[in-house]
mmCIF file of C-alpha atoms and ligand atoms in Angstrom:
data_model
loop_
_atom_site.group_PDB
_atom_site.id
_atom_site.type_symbol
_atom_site.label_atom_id
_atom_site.label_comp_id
_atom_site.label_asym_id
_atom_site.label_seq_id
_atom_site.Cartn_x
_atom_site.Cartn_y
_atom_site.Cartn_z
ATOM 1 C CA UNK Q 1 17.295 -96.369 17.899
ATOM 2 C CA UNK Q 2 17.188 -98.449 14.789
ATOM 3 C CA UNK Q 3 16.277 -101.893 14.443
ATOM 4 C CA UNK Q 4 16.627 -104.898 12.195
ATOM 5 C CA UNK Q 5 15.177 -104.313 8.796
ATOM 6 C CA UNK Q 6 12.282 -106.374 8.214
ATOM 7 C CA UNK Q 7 12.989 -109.731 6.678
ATOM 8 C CA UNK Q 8 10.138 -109.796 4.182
ATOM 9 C CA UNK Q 9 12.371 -106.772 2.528
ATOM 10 C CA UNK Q 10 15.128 -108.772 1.746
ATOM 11 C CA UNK Q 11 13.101 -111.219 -0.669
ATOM 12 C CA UNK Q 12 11.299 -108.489 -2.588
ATOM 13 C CA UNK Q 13 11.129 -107.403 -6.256
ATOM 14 C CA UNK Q 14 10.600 -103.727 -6.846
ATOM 15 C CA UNK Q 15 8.828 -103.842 -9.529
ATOM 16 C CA UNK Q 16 7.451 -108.071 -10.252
ATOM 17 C CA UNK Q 17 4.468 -107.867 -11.973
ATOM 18 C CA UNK Q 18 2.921 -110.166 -9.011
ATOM 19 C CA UNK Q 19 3.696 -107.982 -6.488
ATOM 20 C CA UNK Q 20 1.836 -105.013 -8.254
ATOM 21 C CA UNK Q 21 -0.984 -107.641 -8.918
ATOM 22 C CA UNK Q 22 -0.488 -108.157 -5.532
ATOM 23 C CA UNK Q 23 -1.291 -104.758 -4.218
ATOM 24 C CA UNK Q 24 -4.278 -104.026 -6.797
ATOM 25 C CA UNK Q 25 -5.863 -107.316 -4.851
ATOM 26 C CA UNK Q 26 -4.913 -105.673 -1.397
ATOM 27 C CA UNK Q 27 -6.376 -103.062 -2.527
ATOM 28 C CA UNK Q 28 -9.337 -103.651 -3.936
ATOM 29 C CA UNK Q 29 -9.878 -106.868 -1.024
ATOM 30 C CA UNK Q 30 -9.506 -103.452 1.237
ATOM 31 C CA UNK Q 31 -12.000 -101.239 -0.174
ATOM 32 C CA UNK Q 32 -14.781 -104.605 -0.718
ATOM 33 C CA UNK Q 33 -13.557 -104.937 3.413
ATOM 34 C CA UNK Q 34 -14.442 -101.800 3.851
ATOM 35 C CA UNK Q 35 -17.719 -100.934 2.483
ATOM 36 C CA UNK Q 36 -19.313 -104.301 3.195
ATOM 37 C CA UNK Q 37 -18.060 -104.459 6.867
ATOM 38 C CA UNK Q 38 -18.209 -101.599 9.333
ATOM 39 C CA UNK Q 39 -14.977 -101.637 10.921
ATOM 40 C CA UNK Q 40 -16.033 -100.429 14.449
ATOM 41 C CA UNK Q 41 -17.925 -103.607 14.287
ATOM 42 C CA UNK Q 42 -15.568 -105.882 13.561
ATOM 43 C CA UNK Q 43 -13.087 -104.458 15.883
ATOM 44 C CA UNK Q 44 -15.471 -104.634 18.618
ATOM 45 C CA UNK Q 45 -16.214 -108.335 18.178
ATOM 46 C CA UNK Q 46 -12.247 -108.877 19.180
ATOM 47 C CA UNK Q 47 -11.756 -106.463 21.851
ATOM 48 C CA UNK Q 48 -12.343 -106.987 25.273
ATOM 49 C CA UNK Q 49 -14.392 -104.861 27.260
ATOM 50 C CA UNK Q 50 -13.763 -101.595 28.605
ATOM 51 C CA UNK Q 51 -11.945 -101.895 31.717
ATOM 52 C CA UNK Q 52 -13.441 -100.514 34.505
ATOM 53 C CA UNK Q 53 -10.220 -99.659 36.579
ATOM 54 C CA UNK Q 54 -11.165 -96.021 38.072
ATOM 55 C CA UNK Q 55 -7.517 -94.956 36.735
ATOM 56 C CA UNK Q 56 -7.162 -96.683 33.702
ATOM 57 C CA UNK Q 57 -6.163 -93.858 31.986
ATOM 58 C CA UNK Q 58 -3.413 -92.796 34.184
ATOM 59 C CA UNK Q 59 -1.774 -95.890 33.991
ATOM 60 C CA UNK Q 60 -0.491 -94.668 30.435
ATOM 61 C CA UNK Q 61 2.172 -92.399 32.659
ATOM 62 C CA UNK Q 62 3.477 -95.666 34.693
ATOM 63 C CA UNK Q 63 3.029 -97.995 31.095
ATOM 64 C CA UNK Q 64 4.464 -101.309 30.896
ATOM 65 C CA UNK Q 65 7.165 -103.182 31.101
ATOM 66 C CA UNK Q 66 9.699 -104.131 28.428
ATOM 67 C CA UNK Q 67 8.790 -107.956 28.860
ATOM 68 C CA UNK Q 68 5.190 -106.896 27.844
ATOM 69 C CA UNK Q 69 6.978 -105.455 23.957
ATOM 70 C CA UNK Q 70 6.347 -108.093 22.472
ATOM 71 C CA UNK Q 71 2.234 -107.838 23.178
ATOM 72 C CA UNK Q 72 2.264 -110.628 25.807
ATOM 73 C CA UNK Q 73 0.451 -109.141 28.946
ATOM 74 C CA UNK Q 74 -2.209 -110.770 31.228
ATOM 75 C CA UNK Q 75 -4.159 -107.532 31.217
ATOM 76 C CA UNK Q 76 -3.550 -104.618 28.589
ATOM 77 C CA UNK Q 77 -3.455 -101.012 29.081
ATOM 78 C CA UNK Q 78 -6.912 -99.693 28.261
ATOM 79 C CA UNK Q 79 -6.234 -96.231 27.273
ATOM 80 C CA UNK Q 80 -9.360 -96.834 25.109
ATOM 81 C CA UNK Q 81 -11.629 -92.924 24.990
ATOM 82 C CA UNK Q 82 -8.921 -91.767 27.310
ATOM 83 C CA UNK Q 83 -7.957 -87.881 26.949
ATOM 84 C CA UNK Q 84 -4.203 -87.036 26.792
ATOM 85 C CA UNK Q 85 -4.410 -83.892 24.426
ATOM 86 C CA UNK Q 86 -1.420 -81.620 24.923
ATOM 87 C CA UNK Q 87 0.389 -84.087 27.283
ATOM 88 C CA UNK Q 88 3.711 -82.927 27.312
ATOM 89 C CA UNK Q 89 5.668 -84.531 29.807
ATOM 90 C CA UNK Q 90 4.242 -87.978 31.118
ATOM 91 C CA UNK Q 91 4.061 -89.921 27.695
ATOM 92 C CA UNK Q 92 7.676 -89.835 26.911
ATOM 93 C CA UNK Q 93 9.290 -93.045 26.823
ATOM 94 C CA UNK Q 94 6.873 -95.118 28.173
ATOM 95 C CA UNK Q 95 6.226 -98.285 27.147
ATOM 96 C CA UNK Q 96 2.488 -98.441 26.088
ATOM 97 C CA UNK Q 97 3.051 -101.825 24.012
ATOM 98 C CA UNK Q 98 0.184 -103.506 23.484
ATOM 99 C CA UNK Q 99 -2.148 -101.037 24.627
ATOM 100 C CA UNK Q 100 -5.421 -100.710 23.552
ATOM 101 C CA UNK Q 101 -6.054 -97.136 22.552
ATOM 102 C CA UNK Q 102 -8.754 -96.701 20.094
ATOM 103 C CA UNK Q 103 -10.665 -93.814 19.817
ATOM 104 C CA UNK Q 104 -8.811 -91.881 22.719
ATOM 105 C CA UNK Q 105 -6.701 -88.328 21.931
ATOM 106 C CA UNK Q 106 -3.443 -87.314 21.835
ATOM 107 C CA UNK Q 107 -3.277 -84.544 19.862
ATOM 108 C CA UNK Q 108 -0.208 -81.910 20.374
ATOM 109 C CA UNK Q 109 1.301 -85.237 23.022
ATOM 110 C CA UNK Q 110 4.891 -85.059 23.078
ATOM 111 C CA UNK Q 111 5.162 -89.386 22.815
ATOM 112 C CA UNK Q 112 8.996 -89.117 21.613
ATOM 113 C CA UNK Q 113 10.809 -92.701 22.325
ATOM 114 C CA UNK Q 114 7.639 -94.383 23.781
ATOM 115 C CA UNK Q 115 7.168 -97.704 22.861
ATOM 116 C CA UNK Q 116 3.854 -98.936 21.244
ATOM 117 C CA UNK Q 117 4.737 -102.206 20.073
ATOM 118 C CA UNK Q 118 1.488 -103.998 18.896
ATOM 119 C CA UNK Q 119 -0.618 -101.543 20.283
ATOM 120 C CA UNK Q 120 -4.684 -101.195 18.916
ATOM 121 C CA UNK Q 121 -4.644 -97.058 17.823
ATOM 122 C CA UNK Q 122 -7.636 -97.681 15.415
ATOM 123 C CA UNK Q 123 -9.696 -94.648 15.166
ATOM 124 C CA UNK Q 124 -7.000 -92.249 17.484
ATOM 125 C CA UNK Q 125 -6.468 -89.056 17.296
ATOM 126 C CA UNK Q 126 -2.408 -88.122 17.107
ATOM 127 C CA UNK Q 127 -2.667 -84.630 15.341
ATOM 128 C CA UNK Q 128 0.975 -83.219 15.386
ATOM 129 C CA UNK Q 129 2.393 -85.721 17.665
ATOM 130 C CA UNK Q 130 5.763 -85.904 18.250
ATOM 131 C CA UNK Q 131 6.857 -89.698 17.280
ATOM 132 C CA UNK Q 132 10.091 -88.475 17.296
ATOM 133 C CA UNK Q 133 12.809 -91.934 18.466
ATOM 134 C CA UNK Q 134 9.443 -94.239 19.143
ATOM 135 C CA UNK Q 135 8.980 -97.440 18.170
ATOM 136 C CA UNK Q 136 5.968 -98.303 16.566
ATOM 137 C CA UNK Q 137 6.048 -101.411 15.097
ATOM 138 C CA UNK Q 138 2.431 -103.509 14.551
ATOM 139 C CA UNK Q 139 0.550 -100.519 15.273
ATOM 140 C CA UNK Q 140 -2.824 -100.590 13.877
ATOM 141 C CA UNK Q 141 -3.039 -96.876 13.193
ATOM 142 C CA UNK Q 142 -6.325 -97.896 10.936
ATOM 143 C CA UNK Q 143 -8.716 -94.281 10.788
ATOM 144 C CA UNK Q 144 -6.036 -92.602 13.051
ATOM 145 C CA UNK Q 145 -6.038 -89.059 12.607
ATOM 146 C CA UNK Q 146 -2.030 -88.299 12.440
ATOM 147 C CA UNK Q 147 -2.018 -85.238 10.355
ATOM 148 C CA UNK Q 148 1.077 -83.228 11.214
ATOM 149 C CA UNK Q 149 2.630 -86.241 13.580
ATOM 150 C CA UNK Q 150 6.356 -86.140 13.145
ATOM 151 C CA UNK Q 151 7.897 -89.530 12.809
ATOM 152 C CA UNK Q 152 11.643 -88.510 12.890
ATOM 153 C CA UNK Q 153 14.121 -91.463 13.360
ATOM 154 C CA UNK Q 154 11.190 -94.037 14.643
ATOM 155 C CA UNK Q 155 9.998 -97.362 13.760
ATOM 156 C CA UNK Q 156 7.285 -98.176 11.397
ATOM 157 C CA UNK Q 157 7.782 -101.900 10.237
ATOM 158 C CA UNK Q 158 4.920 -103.948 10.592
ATOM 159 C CA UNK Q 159 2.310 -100.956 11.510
ATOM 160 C CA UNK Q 160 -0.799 -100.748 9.038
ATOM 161 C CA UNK Q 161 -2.220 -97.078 7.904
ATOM 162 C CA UNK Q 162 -5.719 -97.835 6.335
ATOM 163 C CA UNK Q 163 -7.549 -94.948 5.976
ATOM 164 C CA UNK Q 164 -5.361 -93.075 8.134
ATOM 165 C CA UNK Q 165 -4.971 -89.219 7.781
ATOM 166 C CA UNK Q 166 -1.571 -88.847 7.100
ATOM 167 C CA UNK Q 167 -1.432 -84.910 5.628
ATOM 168 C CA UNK Q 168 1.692 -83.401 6.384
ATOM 169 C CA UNK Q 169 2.983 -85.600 8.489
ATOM 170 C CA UNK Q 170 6.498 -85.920 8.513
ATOM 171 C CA UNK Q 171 8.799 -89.014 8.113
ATOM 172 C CA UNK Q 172 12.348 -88.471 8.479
ATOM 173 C CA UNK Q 173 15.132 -91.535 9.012
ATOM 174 C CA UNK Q 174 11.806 -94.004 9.834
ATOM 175 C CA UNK Q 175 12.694 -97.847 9.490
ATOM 176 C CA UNK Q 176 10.033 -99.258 7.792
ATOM 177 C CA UNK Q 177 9.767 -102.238 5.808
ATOM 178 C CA UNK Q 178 10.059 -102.671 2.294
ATOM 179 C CA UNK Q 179 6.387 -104.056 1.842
ATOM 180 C CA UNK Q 180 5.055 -101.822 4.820
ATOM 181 C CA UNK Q 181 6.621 -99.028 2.396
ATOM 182 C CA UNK Q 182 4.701 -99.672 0.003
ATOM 183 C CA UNK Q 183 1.692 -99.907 1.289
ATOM 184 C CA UNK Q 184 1.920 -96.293 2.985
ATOM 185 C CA UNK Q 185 2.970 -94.627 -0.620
ATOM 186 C CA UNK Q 186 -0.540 -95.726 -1.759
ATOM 187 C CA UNK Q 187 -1.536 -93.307 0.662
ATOM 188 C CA UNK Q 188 -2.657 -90.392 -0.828
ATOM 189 C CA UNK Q 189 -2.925 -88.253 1.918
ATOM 190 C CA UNK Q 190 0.854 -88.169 2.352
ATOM 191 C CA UNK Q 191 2.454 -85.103 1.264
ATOM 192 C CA UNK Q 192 5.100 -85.298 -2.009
ATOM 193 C CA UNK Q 193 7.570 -84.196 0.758
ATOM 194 C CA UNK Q 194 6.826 -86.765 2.606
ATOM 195 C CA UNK Q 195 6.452 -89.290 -0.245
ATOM 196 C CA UNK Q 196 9.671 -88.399 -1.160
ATOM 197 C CA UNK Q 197 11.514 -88.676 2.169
ATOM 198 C CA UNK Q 198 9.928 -91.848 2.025
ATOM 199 C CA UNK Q 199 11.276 -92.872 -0.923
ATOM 200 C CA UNK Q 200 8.205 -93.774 -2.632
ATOM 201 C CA UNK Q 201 8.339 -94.163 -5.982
ATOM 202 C CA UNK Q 202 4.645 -94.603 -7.441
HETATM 203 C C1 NAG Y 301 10.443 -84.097 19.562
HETATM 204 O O1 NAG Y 301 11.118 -84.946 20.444
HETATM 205 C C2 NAG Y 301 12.504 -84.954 20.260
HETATM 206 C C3 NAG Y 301 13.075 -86.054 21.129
HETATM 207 O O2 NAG Y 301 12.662 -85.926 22.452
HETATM 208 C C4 NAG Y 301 13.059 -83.585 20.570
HETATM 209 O O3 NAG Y 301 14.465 -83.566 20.379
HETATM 210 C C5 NAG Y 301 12.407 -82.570 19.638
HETATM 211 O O4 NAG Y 301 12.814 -81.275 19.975
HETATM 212 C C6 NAG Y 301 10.895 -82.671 19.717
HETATM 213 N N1 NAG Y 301 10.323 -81.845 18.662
HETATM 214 C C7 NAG Y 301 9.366 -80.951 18.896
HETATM 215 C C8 NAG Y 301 8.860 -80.207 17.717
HETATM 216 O O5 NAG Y 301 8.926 -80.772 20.015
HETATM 217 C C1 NAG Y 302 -4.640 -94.411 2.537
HETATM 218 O O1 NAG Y 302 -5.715 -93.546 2.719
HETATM 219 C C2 NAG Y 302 -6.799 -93.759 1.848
HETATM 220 C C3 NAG Y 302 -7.801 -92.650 2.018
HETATM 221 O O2 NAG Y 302 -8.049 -92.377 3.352
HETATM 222 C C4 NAG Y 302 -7.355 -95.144 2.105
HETATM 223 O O3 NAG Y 302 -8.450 -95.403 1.259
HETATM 224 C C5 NAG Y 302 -6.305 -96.178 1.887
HETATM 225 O O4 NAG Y 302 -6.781 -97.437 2.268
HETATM 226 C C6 NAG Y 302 -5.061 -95.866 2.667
HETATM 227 N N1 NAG Y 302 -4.036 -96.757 2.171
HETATM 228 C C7 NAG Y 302 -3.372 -97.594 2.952
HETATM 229 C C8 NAG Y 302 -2.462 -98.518 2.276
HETATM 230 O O5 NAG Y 302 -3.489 -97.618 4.143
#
């Protein structure tokens, strides 16, 4: 499936010395973030709390509906601590936008074309998931564990990646936006295969 390219790509500048500027700011505003505020903290000031729905979990194999992509939903999916390790049939092409899905496991999932629009991922586990057709735009993926996820023909744009394990993961046809991009390349973790499918160039 492939989306419209982002429209911040259209207006950008390789290599402007302002942009680089740019992302030595980002980057050092991320690390000063970092060690000053713990981030489980601050994300659990803006989250809601737990939901207490006996079956929350389960509802990840109904999901939601399309109406709910764009992160508008009276109540979200709480998929928050929620086990789905090895879950290779009941994930696929849902629609889990907007979901809320911190610290829960997915590891070996098979989550090929499920839709996470906007979904909260921060701290997940998604080692070797297959991404493969998803979209997974405004993900925050922040402390996700996605070593060895394979994000073949899916969409990135919009989806942020701090301190996310990334090793040997593999991006192949992603849609991703120019800015997005190159945030990701300063991700060390990434392999040079993967840098260079990426088309990273620092
Ligand atoms: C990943 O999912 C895609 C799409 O469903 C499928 O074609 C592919 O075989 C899967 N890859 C693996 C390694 O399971
Ligand atoms: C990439 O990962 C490193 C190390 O985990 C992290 O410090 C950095 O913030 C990440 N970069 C981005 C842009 O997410």
């Amino acid at each position: 499936m492939k989306l419209g390219i982002e429209k911040e790509s259209t207006n950008s500048h390789p290599n402007s010395p302002l942009k680089q500027l740019k992302n030595v700011a980002c980057s050092l505003l991320a690390v000063w973030a970092v060690t000053t505020v713990s981030p489980a903290l601050a994300a659990n000031q803006r989250l809601p709390p737990l939901s207490t729905e006996p079956n929350r979990c389960e509802r990840a194999f109904v999901g939601n509906t399309i109406g709910q992509a764009n992160g508008v939903y009276d109540k979200p999916l709480d998929l928050r601590f929620c086990d789905f390790t090895n879950e290779k049939s009941n994930l696929k092409g849902k629609s889990l936008a907007a979901a809320l899905m911190s610290d829960a496991k997915f590891d070996g999932a098979d989550m090929s074309e499920v839709i996470m629009s906007k979904a909260y991922a921060v701290g997940a586990s998604f080692k070797g998931v297959n991404f493969s057709n998803a979209v997974l735009d405004r993900v925050n993926f922040g402390n996700a564990n996605m070593q060895g996820a394979v994000f073949r023909n899916s969409v990135l744009s919009g989806s942020t990646f701090v301190d996310t394990q990334l090793d040997n993961a593999v991006f192949d046809d992603t849609i991703i936006g120019y800015i997005d991009l190159q945030k990701l390349c300063t991700n060390k973790t990434i392999t040079e295969e993967g840098r260079d499918v990426l088309g990273c160039r620092f």
